[in-house]
Amino acid sequence: MRRTRTVLLCIAGLVAATLPAGAGAGAGAAAAAAPQACVRTPGPAQGQAGEVLGVAERAKRELGLNSLILRVSEDGKELVTAALGESVTGVPADPAMHFRSGSVAIAYMTTVLLQLADEGRASLDDPLSRWLPDAPHAEEITLRQLGSSTSGLHDYVTDPKFLAELEAAPFRHWTPAEVIGIAAAHPLWYEPGTGFSYSHANFQLLGAALEKISGVSLERLLEERVMEPLGLGQTANGATPEIPVPALHSFTSERGIYEESSYWNPSWTTAPGAVLTTDICDLERSARAIGTGELLSAEAFRTQLNPGTVGLGTPTGGCPATVCLKNTEAAHFGFGVIVVNGWIEQNPSFSGYAAIQAYLPAEKLAIAVSATKGPKTPEGNQAEVVAERIAALLAPDHPLKAKRPS
């Protein structure tokens, strides 16, 4: 099998709906209220913007990327927005193109759970059995443990049978029951809450729990509580593998040949209602919002940055170091986010798509990158590599590169 490990949280060691159109008479009012298209920074890039663009151009060339789209801001002000390479042959990449944002939705789901907990509608320490009594290990696992990936549930994307079936039929639709069943067929890695091991099953279950707690579909919940308040007008759930136009096309060699993977079915990646596409402007806005706790109380934001994971992940006889990844103060998994040397990030990577959103509160610096692979692109999330190089340029005292948990 050529596929290595396919993960949404590619943490190199550790680990919106449309904007309201607004009321108004006539086409002019409707047009004025519509979200602006994401566009390149006008004119030749100079100063720091030119340096960032130079880093991106070198990285695209050295990594053999098919396309590279990025947006960087300082204190909420655009530094540079750019698109390099091609989506498909003869079609230049463009900042307005939509791509899959994968695990970014995990940060949104945990944000919503923290909101609901603040409202007294649930407790982070509720057993899963309160909301999903038929879920595996429902009496043992809490909502906090789902969001922090400390439940001990196996990650179905590491199951050889699942990987073989995914490789054989990448257009297949997977249901939550199917993928959760694969995870549940394995024993827990450890007693819930005593270790750390990333598992996609946690977030399949968390999505279902959020619907039970709120009485609202996950799609609507994310729209009302995340995308609309933040103005993420180009971010939306997809009920099918379709990507809104203009679409950034992806390619991969996962199955042993270099082939297009744009419309491989992403149903397995996370909970239905949270299978999102976005554009680079929304991804940069998302980085700032998640990285500042804009949608959360101060206490809830502290929980998002460290829900008790720091210090967990020590390998044991029953959980090897490749699974129970060490969480440290410098590099740890938070509550649906990754914290690396002060940066707060998410880093989706699957089926030929790779991206990262990262925010450094100390410098009020946001970096958003999306990348697609060429035939000779190295394995791994190359959007991360590009972001690390940009961070080294703009914030050399806060390296984005670190051993992370995934």
Short mmCIF file of C-alpha atoms in Angstrom, two decimals, residues 169-404:
data_model
loop_
_atom_site.label_atom_id
_atom_site.label_comp_id
_atom_site.label_asym_id
_atom_site.label_seq_id
_atom_site.Cartn_x
_atom_site.Cartn_y
_atom_site.Cartn_z
CA ALA A 169 -12.55 3.40 -3.55
CA PRO A 170 -11.71 7.08 -2.86
CA PHE A 171 -15.14 8.24 -4.09
CA ARG A 172 -17.00 6.10 -1.54
CA HIS A 173 -19.26 7.83 0.97
CA TRP A 174 -18.51 6.86 4.59
CA THR A 175 -21.07 7.23 7.38
CA PRO A 176 -20.20 8.16 10.97
CA ALA A 177 -21.45 4.74 12.11
CA GLU A 178 -19.00 3.01 9.75
CA VAL A 179 -15.88 4.94 10.77
CA ILE A 180 -16.73 5.08 14.49
CA GLY A 181 -17.36 1.33 14.34
CA ILE A 182 -13.84 0.79 12.99
CA ALA A 183 -12.36 2.79 15.91
CA ALA A 184 -14.57 1.03 18.45
CA ALA A 185 -13.49 -2.41 17.24
CA HIS A 186 -10.12 -1.74 18.90
CA PRO A 187 -9.63 -1.56 22.68
CA LEU A 188 -8.97 1.87 24.22
CA TRP A 189 -5.30 2.83 24.24
CA TYR A 190 -5.52 3.94 27.89
CA GLU A 191 -8.02 4.95 30.56
CA PRO A 192 -9.79 8.06 29.20
CA GLY A 193 -8.19 11.28 30.38
CA THR A 194 -4.83 9.75 31.27
CA GLY A 195 -3.09 10.00 27.89
CA PHE A 196 -3.13 11.71 24.51
CA SER A 197 -3.56 10.16 21.07
CA TYR A 198 -5.17 11.92 18.13
CA SER A 199 -8.26 10.20 16.76
CA HIS A 200 -10.69 11.34 14.07
CA ALA A 201 -13.35 9.33 15.91
CA ASN A 202 -13.33 11.91 18.71
CA PHE A 203 -14.61 14.60 16.37
CA GLN A 204 -17.15 12.40 14.63
CA LEU A 205 -18.65 11.83 18.09
CA LEU A 206 -18.26 15.47 19.12
CA GLY A 207 -20.23 16.64 16.09
CA ALA A 208 -23.09 14.28 16.95
CA ALA A 209 -23.00 15.39 20.61
CA LEU A 210 -23.20 19.07 19.62
CA GLU A 211 -26.37 18.35 17.65
CA LYS A 212 -27.92 16.62 20.68
CA ILE A 213 -26.93 19.41 23.07
CA SER A 214 -28.20 22.22 20.85
CA GLY A 215 -31.07 20.53 19.05
CA VAL A 216 -29.69 22.09 15.86
CA SER A 217 -27.88 20.48 12.91
CA LEU A 218 -24.11 20.81 13.05
CA GLU A 219 -24.07 22.65 9.73
CA ARG A 220 -26.47 25.31 11.02
CA LEU A 221 -24.72 25.44 14.39
CA LEU A 222 -21.37 26.29 12.78
CA GLU A 223 -22.98 28.78 10.44
CA GLU A 224 -24.78 30.66 13.23
CA ARG A 225 -22.05 30.55 15.86
CA VAL A 226 -18.85 30.75 13.81
CA MET A 227 -19.09 31.57 10.11
CA GLU A 228 -21.72 34.32 10.26
CA PRO A 229 -20.30 36.18 13.29
CA LEU A 230 -16.82 36.15 11.71
CA GLY A 231 -18.01 37.07 8.22
CA LEU A 232 -16.63 33.89 6.67
CA GLY A 233 -18.70 34.30 3.54
CA GLN A 234 -16.74 31.77 1.49
CA THR A 235 -16.68 29.00 4.10
CA ALA A 236 -19.40 26.36 4.00
CA ASN A 237 -20.22 22.73 4.64
CA GLY A 238 -20.52 20.40 1.69
CA ALA A 239 -23.10 17.62 1.70
CA THR A 240 -21.41 16.15 -1.40
CA PRO A 241 -17.78 16.10 -2.63
CA GLU A 242 -18.48 19.17 -4.77
CA ILE A 243 -16.25 22.22 -4.24
CA PRO A 244 -17.78 25.66 -4.93
CA VAL A 245 -16.42 27.42 -8.01
CA PRO A 246 -13.83 28.66 -8.52
CA ALA A 247 -12.25 25.46 -7.20
CA LEU A 248 -8.59 24.79 -6.50
CA HIS A 249 -7.84 21.32 -7.89
CA SER A 250 -5.71 18.83 -5.99
CA PHE A 251 -3.42 16.00 -7.10
CA THR A 252 -1.70 13.22 -5.18
CA SER A 253 0.50 10.16 -5.56
CA GLU A 254 -1.07 8.37 -2.56
CA ARG A 255 -2.19 5.43 -4.69
CA GLY A 256 1.12 5.04 -6.46
CA ILE A 257 0.35 7.21 -9.49
CA TYR A 258 0.07 10.98 -9.73
CA GLU A 259 -3.65 11.65 -10.23
CA GLU A 260 -6.32 14.24 -9.62
CA SER A 261 -7.99 13.91 -6.22
CA SER A 262 -10.10 17.08 -6.08
CA TYR A 263 -13.42 15.29 -5.77
CA TRP A 264 -12.47 12.27 -3.72
CA ASN A 265 -15.19 11.91 -1.11
CA PRO A 266 -14.17 13.67 2.15
CA SER A 267 -17.04 12.17 4.18
CA TRP A 268 -14.61 10.20 6.36
CA THR A 269 -12.63 13.23 7.47
CA THR A 270 -14.90 14.64 10.18
CA ALA A 271 -18.52 14.90 11.32
CA PRO A 272 -21.26 15.54 8.73
CA GLY A 273 -22.05 19.25 8.75
CA ALA A 274 -18.39 20.14 9.31
CA VAL A 275 -16.87 19.00 6.01
CA LEU A 276 -15.86 22.50 4.97
CA THR A 277 -14.45 24.35 2.00
CA THR A 278 -13.03 27.87 2.27
CA ASP A 279 -10.78 30.41 0.55
CA ILE A 280 -7.51 31.95 1.70
CA CYS A 281 -9.06 35.22 2.92
CA ASP A 282 -11.49 33.34 5.15
CA LEU A 283 -8.68 31.10 6.37
CA GLU A 284 -6.62 34.12 7.45
CA ARG A 285 -9.68 35.65 9.16
CA SER A 286 -10.27 32.30 10.87
CA ALA A 287 -6.65 32.24 12.09
CA ARG A 288 -7.11 35.61 13.77
CA ALA A 289 -10.45 34.75 15.31
CA ILE A 290 -9.43 31.38 16.71
CA GLY A 291 -6.02 32.68 17.74
CA THR A 292 -7.49 35.53 19.80
CA GLY A 293 -10.48 33.68 21.24
CA GLU A 294 -12.74 36.22 19.57
CA LEU A 295 -15.85 34.04 19.97
CA LEU A 296 -15.09 32.90 23.54
CA SER A 297 -15.01 34.18 27.08
CA ALA A 298 -11.55 34.68 28.57
CA GLU A 299 -11.91 31.55 30.69
CA ALA A 300 -13.14 29.44 27.78
CA PHE A 301 -10.21 30.63 25.65
CA ARG A 302 -7.76 29.57 28.35
CA THR A 303 -9.37 26.14 28.27
CA GLN A 304 -9.07 26.00 24.49
CA LEU A 305 -5.34 26.64 24.73
CA ASN A 306 -4.80 24.01 27.42
CA PRO A 307 -7.69 21.75 28.49
CA GLY A 308 -5.29 19.64 30.57
CA THR A 309 -3.23 18.09 27.80
CA VAL A 310 0.17 19.55 28.74
CA GLY A 311 2.21 16.70 30.22
CA LEU A 312 0.07 13.95 28.74
CA GLY A 313 1.08 11.55 26.01
CA THR A 314 3.80 9.62 27.77
CA PRO A 315 4.28 6.28 25.99
CA THR A 316 3.43 3.18 28.00
CA GLY A 317 3.65 -0.54 27.46
CA GLY A 318 0.16 -0.41 25.98
CA CYS A 319 0.55 2.80 23.98
CA PRO A 320 3.70 3.28 21.87
CA ALA A 321 5.46 6.60 21.30
CA THR A 322 4.11 6.68 17.73
CA VAL A 323 0.58 6.91 19.18
CA CYS A 324 0.81 8.50 22.63
CA LEU A 325 2.60 11.64 21.52
CA LYS A 326 4.10 13.84 24.22
CA ASN A 327 2.38 17.17 24.88
CA THR A 328 4.63 19.90 26.27
CA GLU A 329 4.07 23.53 27.17
CA ALA A 330 5.92 24.52 23.99
CA ALA A 331 4.08 22.14 21.68
CA HIS A 332 0.73 20.60 22.58
CA PHE A 333 -2.77 19.84 21.41
CA GLY A 334 -5.32 22.13 23.00
CA PHE A 335 -9.09 21.94 22.68
CA GLY A 336 -9.31 21.42 18.93
CA VAL A 337 -6.26 23.59 18.25
CA ILE A 338 -2.50 23.08 18.19
CA VAL A 339 -0.20 25.35 20.24
CA VAL A 340 3.42 25.63 19.04
CA ASN A 341 5.83 28.15 20.60
CA GLY A 342 3.00 30.60 21.18
CA TRP A 343 1.38 30.07 17.78
CA ILE A 344 -2.21 28.78 17.69
CA GLU A 345 -2.84 26.74 14.58
CA GLN A 346 -4.69 24.08 12.63
CA ASN A 347 -3.07 22.17 9.77
CA PRO A 348 -5.33 20.03 7.54
CA SER A 349 -3.69 17.67 5.06
CA PHE A 350 -5.45 14.94 3.08
CA SER A 351 -6.21 13.76 -0.45
CA GLY A 352 -3.71 16.11 -2.05
CA TYR A 353 -4.88 19.23 -0.18
CA ALA A 354 -2.70 20.86 2.48
CA ALA A 355 -3.26 24.06 4.43
CA ILE A 356 -2.47 25.83 7.66
CA GLN A 357 -3.94 28.70 9.63
CA ALA A 358 -1.65 30.07 12.33
CA TYR A 359 -1.80 33.09 14.66
CA LEU A 360 0.86 34.48 16.96
CA PRO A 361 -0.75 36.67 19.65
CA ALA A 362 2.62 38.11 20.74
CA GLU A 363 3.07 39.74 17.32
CA LYS A 364 -0.58 39.87 16.19
CA LEU A 365 0.62 37.96 13.14
CA ALA A 366 -1.65 35.69 11.05
CA ILE A 367 -0.48 33.29 8.35
CA ALA A 368 -2.77 31.29 6.06
CA VAL A 369 -1.38 28.98 3.39
CA SER A 370 -2.93 26.46 0.99
CA ALA A 371 -0.79 24.19 -1.19
CA THR A 372 -1.34 21.46 -3.75
CA LYS A 373 1.20 18.85 -4.78
CA GLY A 374 3.19 18.35 -7.92
CA PRO A 375 4.47 14.93 -9.06
CA LYS A 376 7.71 15.27 -7.05
CA THR A 377 6.42 17.08 -3.96
CA PRO A 378 7.71 15.45 -0.73
CA GLU A 379 5.30 13.68 1.60
CA GLY A 380 3.74 15.67 4.43
CA ASN A 381 1.95 18.98 4.79
CA GLN A 382 3.99 21.34 2.64
CA ALA A 383 1.72 24.29 3.49
CA GLU A 384 3.19 23.95 6.99
CA VAL A 385 6.70 24.12 5.58
CA VAL A 386 5.88 27.35 3.73
CA ALA A 387 4.25 28.87 6.83
CA GLU A 388 7.28 27.91 8.94
CA ARG A 389 9.55 29.78 6.52
CA ILE A 390 7.31 32.85 6.56
CA ALA A 391 7.22 32.75 10.38
CA ALA A 392 11.02 32.52 10.49
CA LEU A 393 11.18 35.69 8.41
CA LEU A 394 8.57 37.72 10.28
CA ALA A 395 8.84 36.36 13.84
CA PRO A 396 12.27 34.74 14.21
CA ASP A 397 11.96 34.56 18.01
CA HIS A 398 8.81 32.42 17.70
CA PRO A 399 9.56 29.48 15.38
CA LEU A 400 6.44 27.81 14.01
CA LYS A 401 8.45 24.67 13.39
CA ALA A 402 8.36 22.26 16.33
CA LYS A 403 7.73 18.67 17.21
CA ARG A 404 3.95 18.60 17.43
#
